[in-house]
Tab-separated table of C-alpha atoms and ligand atoms in Angstrom:
chain	number	residue	atom	x	y	z
A	1	MET	CA	-4.970	57.218	7.639
A	2	LYS	CA	-6.124	55.223	10.190
A	3	TYR	CA	-3.989	52.887	10.421
A	4	ASP	CA	-0.339	51.833	9.365
A	5	TYR	CA	-0.957	49.198	7.872
A	6	LEU	CA	-4.133	47.074	6.703
A	7	ILE	CA	-3.821	43.538	6.363
A	8	VAL	CA	-6.407	41.121	3.733
A	9	GLY	CA	-6.446	37.826	5.196
A	10	SER	CA	-5.785	36.475	8.249
A	11	GLY	CA	-3.810	33.277	7.163
A	12	LEU	CA	-0.496	32.502	7.905
A	13	PHE	CA	1.151	35.228	5.566
A	14	GLY	CA	-1.110	37.937	6.591
A	15	SER	CA	-1.255	37.158	10.657
A	16	ILE	CA	2.813	36.891	10.927
A	17	ILE	CA	3.042	40.356	9.149
A	18	ALA	CA	0.290	42.086	11.951
A	19	TYR	CA	2.273	40.361	14.497
A	20	GLU	CA	5.589	41.570	13.539
A	21	MET	CA	4.459	44.767	12.684
A	22	THR	CA	2.299	45.034	15.773
A	23	LYS	CA	5.506	44.727	17.095
A	24	ILE	CA	7.082	47.687	16.454
A	25	GLY	CA	5.074	49.359	17.096
A	26	LYS	CA	2.344	49.672	13.735
A	27	LYS	CA	-1.639	50.052	13.575
A	28	CYS	CA	-2.561	46.596	11.892
A	29	LEU	CA	-6.285	46.219	10.428
A	30	VAL	CA	-6.815	42.593	9.794
A	31	ILE	CA	-10.317	41.577	7.117
A	32	GLU	CA	-11.065	38.117	6.646
A	33	LYS	CA	-13.394	37.174	4.718
A	34	ARG	CA	-13.580	33.976	5.907
A	35	ASP	CA	-16.179	33.909	9.371
A	36	HIS	CA	-12.944	32.321	11.142
A	37	ILE	CA	-9.209	33.809	10.893
A	38	GLY	CA	-6.198	31.449	9.951
A	39	GLY	CA	-7.123	30.516	6.021
A	40	ASN	CA	-6.219	27.075	5.331
A	41	VAL	CA	-4.255	26.116	9.134
A	42	TYR	CA	-7.892	26.695	10.694
A	43	THR	CA	-8.378	23.657	13.028
A	44	GLU	CA	-11.362	23.308	14.857
A	45	ASN	CA	-11.750	21.400	18.262
A	46	VAL	CA	-15.056	18.902	17.588
A	47	GLU	CA	-15.586	15.548	20.239
A	48	ASN	CA	-11.962	16.270	21.411
A	49	ILE	CA	-10.260	16.212	18.694
A	50	ASN	CA	-8.408	18.985	16.049
A	51	VAL	CA	-9.661	19.053	13.064
A	52	HIS	CA	-7.847	19.845	10.341
A	53	LYS	CA	-10.937	21.923	8.516
A	54	TYR	CA	-9.262	22.543	5.015
A	55	GLY	CA	-7.244	18.826	4.734
A	56	ALA	CA	-4.227	17.208	6.516
A	57	HIS	CA	-1.671	20.090	7.496
A	58	ILE	CA	1.752	18.609	9.003
A	59	PHE	CA	4.345	21.463	9.540
A	60	HIS	CA	7.918	19.859	8.573
A	61	THR	CA	10.963	22.496	7.581
A	62	ASN	CA	14.281	22.139	7.420
A	63	ASN	CA	14.931	25.548	8.120
A	64	ARG	CA	15.630	25.999	11.570
A	65	GLU	CA	14.654	30.037	11.622
A	66	VAL	CA	11.503	29.559	10.472
A	67	TRP	CA	11.374	26.468	13.607
A	68	GLU	CA	12.099	28.610	16.072
A	69	TYR	CA	9.929	31.160	14.696
A	70	ILE	CA	7.116	28.907	15.078
A	71	ASN	CA	7.925	27.354	18.060
A	72	GLN	CA	7.570	30.749	20.056
A	73	PHE	CA	3.433	30.400	19.502
A	74	ALA	CA	2.784	26.171	20.093
A	75	ASP	CA	5.113	23.172	21.227
A	76	PHE	CA	4.730	20.628	19.174
A	77	ASN	CA	4.250	16.892	18.910
A	78	ARG	CA	6.995	14.082	17.639
A	79	TYR	CA	3.897	13.377	14.740
A	80	THR	CA	5.883	12.017	11.799
A	81	ASN	CA	3.818	12.102	8.963
A	82	SER	CA	3.932	8.091	7.347
A	83	PRO	CA	0.803	7.851	4.855
A	84	VAL	CA	-0.254	4.312	3.814
A	85	ALA	CA	-1.392	4.174	0.194
A	86	ASN	CA	-4.393	2.134	-0.781
A	87	TYR	CA	-4.596	0.927	-4.432
A	88	LYS	CA	-7.839	-1.192	-5.375
A	89	GLY	CA	-7.377	-3.227	-1.615
A	90	GLU	CA	-4.052	-2.867	-1.928
A	91	LEU	CA	-1.509	-1.331	0.819
A	92	TYR	CA	1.409	0.443	0.432
A	93	ASN	CA	4.070	2.720	2.628
A	94	LEU	CA	4.720	5.621	1.128
A	95	PRO	CA	7.043	7.542	0.518
A	96	PHE	CA	8.451	5.392	-2.300
A	97	ASN	CA	10.624	3.652	-0.111
A	98	MET	CA	12.242	0.307	0.897
A	99	ASN	CA	8.622	-1.366	2.113
A	100	THR	CA	7.361	0.178	-0.628
A	101	PHE	CA	9.385	-2.052	-3.146
A	102	TYR	CA	9.086	-4.968	-0.872
A	103	GLN	CA	5.432	-4.626	-0.701
A	104	MET	CA	5.193	-3.932	-4.629
A	105	TRP	CA	8.015	-6.852	-6.476
A	106	GLY	CA	9.025	-8.529	-2.894
A	107	VAL	CA	13.007	-7.382	-4.060
A	108	ARG	CA	14.216	-7.278	-0.008
A	109	THR	CA	17.382	-5.251	-0.586
A	110	PRO	CA	18.479	-1.589	-1.979
A	111	ASP	CA	20.492	-3.098	-4.732
A	112	GLU	CA	17.337	-5.743	-5.964
A	113	ALA	CA	15.389	-2.742	-5.858
A	114	ARG	CA	17.799	-0.351	-7.787
A	115	ALA	CA	17.527	-3.149	-10.259
A	116	LYS	CA	14.255	-3.409	-10.395
A	117	ILE	CA	13.777	0.054	-11.186
A	118	ASP	CA	16.173	0.520	-13.363
A	119	GLU	CA	15.323	-2.363	-16.058
A	120	GLN	CA	12.514	-0.604	-16.136
A	121	LYS	CA	12.908	2.816	-16.502
A	122	SER	CA	15.532	1.679	-19.438
A	123	GLN	CA	12.623	0.644	-21.413
A	124	TYR	CA	11.550	3.897	-21.618
A	125	HIS	CA	14.841	5.711	-22.540
A	126	ILE	CA	13.779	8.879	-20.710
A	127	GLU	CA	17.242	11.470	-20.865
A	128	ASN	CA	15.418	14.651	-19.480
A	129	PRO	CA	11.904	14.536	-18.053
A	130	GLN	CA	9.612	16.572	-19.100
A	131	ASN	CA	6.678	15.815	-17.244
A	132	LEU	CA	5.600	14.595	-14.239
A	133	GLU	CA	5.030	11.159	-16.285
A	134	GLU	CA	8.562	10.620	-17.175
A	135	GLN	CA	9.760	12.243	-14.299
A	136	ALA	CA	8.007	9.661	-12.638
A	137	ILE	CA	8.936	7.074	-14.375
A	138	SER	CA	12.762	7.816	-14.224
A	139	LEU	CA	12.792	8.027	-10.736
A	140	ILE	CA	10.948	5.330	-9.292
A	141	GLY	CA	9.652	2.854	-12.551
A	142	LYS	CA	6.398	2.215	-14.634
A	143	ASP	CA	4.875	0.478	-11.615
A	144	ILE	CA	5.008	2.098	-9.075
A	145	TYR	CA	3.801	5.226	-11.594
A	146	GLU	CA	1.482	2.987	-12.714
A	147	LYS	CA	-0.306	1.912	-9.145
A	148	LEU	CA	0.896	5.025	-7.214
A	149	ILE	CA	0.839	8.248	-8.298
A	150	LYS	CA	-0.899	8.133	-12.194
A	151	GLY	CA	-4.173	7.778	-10.729
A	152	TYR	CA	-4.310	9.565	-7.242
A	153	THR	CA	-2.452	12.405	-9.274
A	154	GLU	CA	-5.031	13.148	-12.328
A	155	LYS	CA	-7.674	13.004	-9.842
A	156	GLN	CA	-5.985	16.104	-8.154
A	157	TRP	CA	-4.653	17.830	-10.662
A	158	GLY	CA	-7.545	17.342	-13.329
A	159	ARG	CA	-5.068	16.357	-15.965
A	160	ALA	CA	-2.971	14.396	-17.500
A	161	CYS	CA	0.480	13.225	-15.971
A	162	ARG	CA	1.917	14.289	-19.978
A	163	ASP	CA	0.368	17.702	-18.813
A	164	LEU	CA	1.634	18.608	-15.497
A	165	PRO	CA	4.905	19.488	-14.656
A	166	ALA	CA	7.463	17.526	-13.618
A	167	PHE	CA	8.830	19.543	-10.552
A	168	ILE	CA	5.248	18.245	-8.386
A	169	ILE	CA	5.719	14.515	-8.283
A	170	LYS	CA	10.141	15.979	-6.522
A	171	ARG	CA	8.185	16.957	-3.431
A	172	LEU	CA	7.990	13.261	-2.750
A	173	PRO	CA	11.500	11.701	-1.017
A	174	VAL	CA	12.436	7.768	-3.112
A	175	ARG	CA	14.469	5.996	-0.529
A	176	TYR	CA	16.636	3.257	-0.155
A	177	THR	CA	16.089	2.927	3.010
A	178	PHE	CA	13.163	1.361	5.348
A	179	ASP	CA	11.860	4.572	5.859
A	180	ASN	CA	8.216	5.800	5.920
A	181	ASN	CA	9.435	9.371	6.960
A	182	TYR	CA	6.966	11.230	4.442
A	183	PHE	CA	9.674	14.533	5.012
A	184	ASN	CA	13.438	14.477	4.497
A	185	ASP	CA	13.036	18.096	6.419
A	186	MET	CA	14.870	18.364	10.090
A	187	TYR	CA	12.047	19.445	11.741
A	188	GLN	CA	8.380	18.038	11.524
A	189	GLY	CA	5.018	17.885	14.003
A	190	ILE	CA	1.554	19.178	14.873
A	191	PRO	CA	1.373	21.917	17.331
A	192	ILE	CA	-0.411	20.721	20.405
A	193	GLY	CA	-3.695	22.373	20.731
A	194	GLY	CA	-4.023	22.845	16.881
A	195	TYR	CA	-3.559	25.577	14.871
A	196	THR	CA	-6.123	28.289	15.330
A	197	ARG	CA	-4.523	29.012	18.717
A	198	ILE	CA	-1.061	29.632	17.059
A	199	ILE	CA	-2.607	32.305	14.718
A	200	GLU	CA	-4.879	33.559	18.146
A	201	LYS	CA	-1.317	34.443	19.514
A	202	MET	CA	-0.471	36.275	16.334
A	203	LEU	CA	-3.446	38.533	16.003
A	204	GLU	CA	-3.468	38.734	20.209
A	205	GLY	CA	-4.579	42.346	20.663
A	206	ILE	CA	-5.041	43.203	16.993
A	207	GLU	CA	-8.430	44.485	15.437
A	208	VAL	CA	-9.831	42.159	12.633
A	209	LYS	CA	-13.067	42.365	10.785
A	210	LEU	CA	-14.580	38.447	10.233
A	211	ASN	CA	-16.405	38.050	7.323
A	212	THR	CA	-15.467	41.457	5.476
A	213	ASP	CA	-14.159	40.952	1.793
A	214	PHE	CA	-12.129	43.454	0.712
A	215	PHE	CA	-13.512	43.235	-3.271
A	216	ASP	CA	-16.679	43.928	-1.460
A	217	ASP	CA	-15.400	48.028	-1.445
A	218	ARG	CA	-12.173	48.301	-2.030
A	219	GLU	CA	-11.706	51.954	-1.949
A	220	LYS	CA	-12.882	52.299	1.320
A	221	TRP	CA	-10.434	49.586	2.415
A	222	LEU	CA	-7.440	51.321	0.490
A	223	GLU	CA	-7.895	54.392	1.685
A	224	MET	CA	-7.590	52.884	5.349
A	225	ALA	CA	-4.095	52.387	5.430
A	226	ASP	CA	-0.720	53.810	4.402
A	227	LYS	CA	0.180	50.055	3.175
A	228	ILE	CA	-1.581	47.426	2.420
A	229	ILE	CA	-0.549	43.365	2.125
A	230	PHE	CA	-2.884	41.454	0.086
A	231	THR	CA	-3.006	37.882	0.775
A	232	GLY	CA	-5.780	37.428	-1.265
A	233	MET	CA	-5.408	36.375	-5.482
A	234	ILE	CA	-3.271	38.576	-7.267
A	235	ASP	CA	-5.551	37.777	-10.430
A	236	GLN	CA	-8.584	39.079	-8.519
A	237	TYR	CA	-6.904	42.516	-6.811
A	238	PHE	CA	-6.370	43.423	-10.828
A	239	ASP	CA	-9.730	42.715	-12.353
A	240	TYR	CA	-8.263	39.602	-14.082
A	241	CYS	CA	-7.040	41.672	-16.406
A	242	TYR	CA	-4.935	39.608	-18.865
A	243	GLY	CA	-7.168	36.840	-17.749
A	244	GLU	CA	-7.511	33.915	-14.695
A	245	LEU	CA	-5.137	32.371	-13.142
A	246	GLU	CA	-6.436	28.719	-12.782
A	247	TYR	CA	-6.010	27.264	-9.501
A	248	ARG	CA	-7.484	23.646	-8.533
A	249	GLY	CA	-10.559	23.554	-5.639
A	250	LEU	CA	-11.573	21.395	-3.350
A	251	ASP	CA	-14.302	19.534	-1.318
A	252	PHE	CA	-14.335	18.352	2.023
A	253	GLU	CA	-16.849	15.735	3.195
A	254	PHE	CA	-16.531	15.195	7.333
A	255	GLU	CA	-18.008	12.384	8.507
A	256	THR	CA	-18.069	11.722	12.322
A	257	LEU	CA	-18.163	8.229	13.430
A	258	ASP	CA	-19.392	6.236	16.842
A	259	MET	CA	-16.031	3.669	16.693
A	260	GLU	CA	-12.134	4.694	18.354
A	261	ASN	CA	-10.441	4.125	14.834
A	262	TYR	CA	-11.399	4.341	11.579
A	263	GLN	CA	-8.539	3.294	9.240
A	264	GLY	CA	-5.432	3.487	12.040
A	265	ASN	CA	-3.345	5.963	10.310
A	266	ALA	CA	-3.886	9.766	9.811
A	267	VAL	CA	-3.456	9.719	6.399
A	268	ILE	CA	-4.568	7.293	3.551
A	269	ASN	CA	-4.214	7.834	-0.143
A	270	TYR	CA	-6.680	6.394	-2.518
A	271	THR	CA	-3.875	5.727	-5.568
A	272	ASP	CA	-6.603	4.756	-8.154
A	273	ALA	CA	-8.715	6.815	-10.679
A	274	GLU	CA	-12.175	5.322	-9.894
A	275	THR	CA	-11.921	6.369	-6.440
A	276	PRO	CA	-13.734	9.867	-6.528
A	277	PHE	CA	-11.559	10.824	-3.727
A	278	THR	CA	-7.561	11.260	-3.287
A	279	ARG	CA	-7.290	10.804	0.246
A	280	ILE	CA	-9.321	10.175	4.195
A	281	ILE	CA	-7.754	11.682	7.036
A	282	GLU	CA	-8.337	10.555	9.919
A	283	HIS	CA	-7.656	13.973	12.597
A	284	LYS	CA	-6.696	12.425	16.520
A	285	HIS	CA	-4.162	10.218	14.328
A	286	PHE	CA	-2.613	13.596	14.478
A	287	GLU	CA	-2.152	14.664	18.240
A	288	GLY	CA	-4.143	11.806	20.126
A	289	SER	CA	-7.603	11.753	21.437
A	290	ASP	CA	-8.738	9.634	23.857
A	291	SER	CA	-12.511	10.310	22.524
A	292	PRO	CA	-14.570	7.684	21.443
A	293	LYS	CA	-15.589	8.896	18.440
A	294	THR	CA	-13.706	9.553	15.776
A	295	ILE	CA	-13.569	12.207	12.569
A	296	ILE	CA	-12.452	11.417	9.676
A	297	THR	CA	-12.350	14.159	5.925
A	298	ARG	CA	-12.556	12.434	2.435
A	299	GLU	CA	-10.444	15.183	0.259
A	300	TYR	CA	-12.689	15.052	-3.855
A	301	PRO	CA	-10.648	17.799	-5.640
A	302	LYS	CA	-12.424	19.328	-7.952
A	303	THR	CA	-12.418	22.165	-10.901
A	304	TRP	CA	-12.036	25.565	-9.664
A	305	SER	CA	-14.529	28.424	-10.553
A	306	LYS	CA	-14.689	31.870	-9.829
A	307	GLY	CA	-15.974	32.633	-6.151
A	308	GLU	CA	-14.711	29.117	-5.109
A	309	GLU	CA	-11.898	28.984	-2.564
A	310	ALA	CA	-8.744	28.562	-4.539
A	311	TYR	CA	-6.485	25.990	-3.031
A	312	TYR	CA	-3.597	25.398	-5.213
A	313	PRO	CA	-1.779	27.111	-7.414
A	314	MET	CA	-1.498	25.105	-10.779
A	315	ASN	CA	2.290	26.406	-11.173
A	316	ASP	CA	2.729	24.966	-14.362
A	317	ASP	CA	4.611	27.421	-17.959
A	318	VAL	CA	0.852	28.891	-18.942
A	319	ASN	CA	-0.048	30.365	-15.359
A	320	SER	CA	3.575	31.115	-14.255
A	321	GLU	CA	3.763	33.274	-17.761
A	322	LEU	CA	0.432	35.194	-16.530
A	323	PHE	CA	1.885	35.325	-13.118
A	324	LYS	CA	4.530	37.279	-13.972
A	325	LYS	CA	2.527	39.999	-15.849
A	326	TYR	CA	0.668	40.531	-12.668
A	327	GLN	CA	3.729	40.521	-11.241
A	328	GLU	CA	5.314	43.543	-13.421
A	329	LEU	CA	1.698	45.387	-12.088
A	330	ALA	CA	2.295	44.556	-8.732
A	331	GLU	CA	5.817	45.881	-8.685
A	332	LYS	CA	4.001	49.609	-10.106
A	333	GLU	CA	1.255	48.957	-7.125
A	334	GLY	CA	3.200	51.129	-4.637
A	335	ASN	CA	1.604	50.881	-1.379
A	336	VAL	CA	0.291	47.463	-1.846
A	337	ILE	CA	2.739	43.930	-1.387
A	338	PHE	CA	1.385	40.711	-2.190
A	339	GLY	CA	2.028	37.825	0.024
A	340	GLY	CA	0.979	34.047	0.630
A	341	ARG	CA	0.296	31.538	-1.962
A	342	LEU	CA	-2.267	33.347	-3.168
A	343	GLY	CA	-0.924	36.563	-3.242
A	344	MET	CA	2.457	35.325	-4.964
A	345	TYR	CA	0.925	32.331	-6.851
A	346	GLN	CA	3.378	29.483	-5.255
A	347	TYR	CA	2.264	26.302	-4.083
A	348	PHE	CA	3.716	27.270	-0.825
A	349	ASP	CA	3.878	24.816	2.118
A	350	MET	CA	4.305	26.291	5.598
A	351	TRP	CA	7.482	27.014	5.976
A	352	GLN	CA	7.969	28.934	3.421
A	353	VAL	CA	5.195	31.048	4.225
A	354	ILE	CA	6.958	31.801	7.566
A	355	ASP	CA	9.122	31.922	5.195
A	356	GLU	CA	8.294	34.758	3.346
A	357	ALA	CA	6.671	36.773	5.469
A	358	LEU	CA	9.277	36.936	8.245
A	359	LYS	CA	11.525	38.076	4.874
A	360	LEU	CA	8.563	40.887	4.055
A	361	ALA	CA	8.841	41.786	7.655
A	362	ARG	CA	12.684	42.775	7.985
A	363	LYS	CA	11.714	45.029	4.993
A	364	LEU	CA	9.135	46.636	6.224
A	365	ASP	CA	9.096	49.756	8.440
B	401	LIG	P1	-4.095	31.245	3.061
B	401	LIG	O1	-4.405	30.027	4.239
B	401	LIG	O2	-4.597	31.075	1.659
B	401	LIG	O3	-4.880	32.780	4.007
B	401	LIG	C1	-5.426	33.404	3.245
B	401	LIG	C2	-6.810	33.933	3.813
B	401	LIG	O4	-6.904	35.374	2.757
B	401	LIG	C3	-8.045	33.212	3.754
B	401	LIG	O5	-8.310	33.358	5.102
B	401	LIG	C4	-8.665	34.581	3.056
B	401	LIG	O6	-10.504	33.271	3.140
B	401	LIG	C5	-8.458	35.453	3.123
B	401	LIG	N1	-8.621	36.059	1.841
B	401	LIG	C6	-8.614	36.241	0.548
B	401	LIG	N2	-9.235	37.026	-0.425
B	401	LIG	C7	-9.798	37.521	0.774
B	401	LIG	C8	-10.576	38.468	0.211
B	401	LIG	N3	-10.567	39.364	-0.931
B	401	LIG	N4	-10.927	39.982	1.520
B	401	LIG	C9	-10.527	39.174	2.581
B	401	LIG	N5	-10.009	37.972	2.763
B	401	LIG	C10	-9.465	37.196	1.853
B	401	LIG	N6	1.549	23.102	3.896
B	401	LIG	C11	2.427	22.487	4.791
B	401	LIG	O7	3.338	22.688	5.135
B	401	LIG	N7	1.892	21.201	5.218
B	401	LIG	C12	0.475	20.719	5.119
B	401	LIG	O8	0.816	19.300	5.184
B	401	LIG	C13	-0.741	21.166	4.116
B	401	LIG	N8	-1.534	20.606	3.686
B	401	LIG	C14	-1.931	21.298	2.830
B	401	LIG	C15	-3.409	20.643	2.651
B	401	LIG	C16	-4.314	21.545	1.836
B	401	LIG	C17	-5.174	20.496	1.328
B	401	LIG	C18	-3.768	22.693	1.530
B	401	LIG	C19	-4.741	23.808	0.494
B	401	LIG	C20	-2.113	22.993	1.921
B	401	LIG	C21	-1.666	22.409	2.574
B	401	LIG	N9	-0.710	23.540	2.903
B	401	LIG	C22	0.163	22.838	3.711
B	401	LIG	C23	-0.806	24.600	2.517
B	401	LIG	C24	-0.465	25.660	3.738
B	401	LIG	O9	-2.095	25.597	3.602
B	401	LIG	C25	-0.478	27.090	3.249
B	401	LIG	O10	0.794	27.281	2.967
B	401	LIG	C26	-0.594	28.397	4.064
B	401	LIG	O11	-2.046	28.170	4.845
B	401	LIG	C27	-0.398	29.632	3.149
B	401	LIG	O12	-1.171	30.598	4.525
B	401	LIG	P2	-1.856	32.137	3.119
B	401	LIG	O13	-1.545	32.859	4.210
B	401	LIG	O14	-0.627	32.318	2.149
B	401	LIG	O15	-2.725	31.868	2.505
B	402	LIG	N1	1.278	11.601	-5.236
B	402	LIG	C1	1.090	10.844	-5.706
B	402	LIG	N2	0.541	9.731	-4.870
B	402	LIG	C2	0.278	9.662	-3.821
B	402	LIG	C3	1.031	11.268	-2.949
B	402	LIG	C4	1.680	11.790	-3.988
B	402	LIG	O1	0.960	10.819	-7.229
B	402	LIG	O2	0.338	8.906	-3.280
B	402	LIG	C5	1.941	12.940	-5.803
B	402	LIG	C6	0.552	13.898	-6.378
B	402	LIG	O3	1.099	14.792	-8.065
B	402	LIG	C7	0.650	15.365	-5.382
B	402	LIG	C8	2.179	15.183	-5.680
B	402	LIG	O4	2.676	13.887	-5.759
B	402	LIG	O5	-0.161	16.219	-6.146
B	402	LIG	C9	2.289	16.221	-4.360
B	402	LIG	O6	1.793	15.442	-2.687
B	402	LIG	P1	1.885	15.884	-1.908
B	402	LIG	O7	1.437	15.425	-0.895
B	402	LIG	O8	3.188	16.414	-1.446
B	402	LIG	O9	0.802	17.152	-1.816
B	402	LIG	P2	-0.527	18.038	-0.938
B	402	LIG	O10	-0.380	17.404	0.269
B	402	LIG	O11	0.733	19.086	-0.961
B	402	LIG	O12	-1.528	18.340	-1.516
């Protein structure tokens, strides 16, 4: 064996394992099918602006260990995510808070807001929400559901809200204070200089082969190392023997504009059903930039098909059951360990990926 570890994928998960194993003296090889490292956190400096090439990435966590860990690799600024929703030209603050309630109904106090939401909820008699629609209505009532959730969510996931799991909407806070911070976490920010630098530091001195797909020569790669950390799609690894897991795809449309400030905020969500994209990101607002130009990205969700980048696992009941079957196979696989958003088929944020990678690194030798 030439290497102690073969790591398939240079995203956050694979790069942390490579860094931690190298630190304890193991010889690692990282292979990556894309032409760059970093997976979906990859950023690129264009026009003096750090562009998030795979959609807005805002770091947030409540986990102090994770926060301290990632701070070894970068300084973070004090960016606080406060997206704005545009519903047919009407603007609302997100997440759902007193500003949103005032904009929606003109209510000025928490009691007035609660009364309005309770009145809207009471018409539906939902005791135990069974799907995203019921969950959303029972959290914030019908008006907000219809204007700020339904259209966006159905575009994002390509399914009716009644057919989606409730947990997706529980990611968003509902607050009876005038607070537009999208996250409840203690720590939040954007790494100054972009995410790619973090990954470069993790992979410093480690052999990385870009443009190299594990499946083009899996037998060769499996023989290369004692242990394999696989961060690609778990169903693909097992040749889809139980059928395909579902993912959601995305197209990113980039535009460089000859103006200083296009939309005045990093993230604006388009929550109606007709606009084909879900959000527009204006990258310079994450870190600030004195560029006279600006770069924006429109995000278009789409049906995923084999061969395309799989951006979101669909963690509904059917897919979670199917994943469990693959997980049973994975447990028998001996020297191959599955990690990350695709290997573990979980809608993980970055902090969860770091947490999982560190848990695994502690077990490896
Ligand atoms: P990935 O980044 O997917 O890395 C896997 C790597 O493996 C990729 O580089 C891939 O090319 C490579 N690979 C796959 N198969 C093979 C193969 N067969 N051979 C070789 N290489 C292979 N998280 C947050 O905390 N905050 C946010 O604001 C946020 N926003 C997001 C926005 C979008 C649009 C998306 C899609 C995700 C967002 N996330 C966010 C989640 C974040 O991107 C993930 O948690 C994190 O990047 C996952 O890291 P990973 O290493 O598990 O996977
Ligand atoms: N969501 C919504 N309206 C919005 C923003 C989000 O209905 O304006 C819902 C949507 O279902 C989305 C979920 O909340 O999938 C989680 O949103 P988040 O911003 O966390 O999504 P991500 O950044 O992971 O795409």
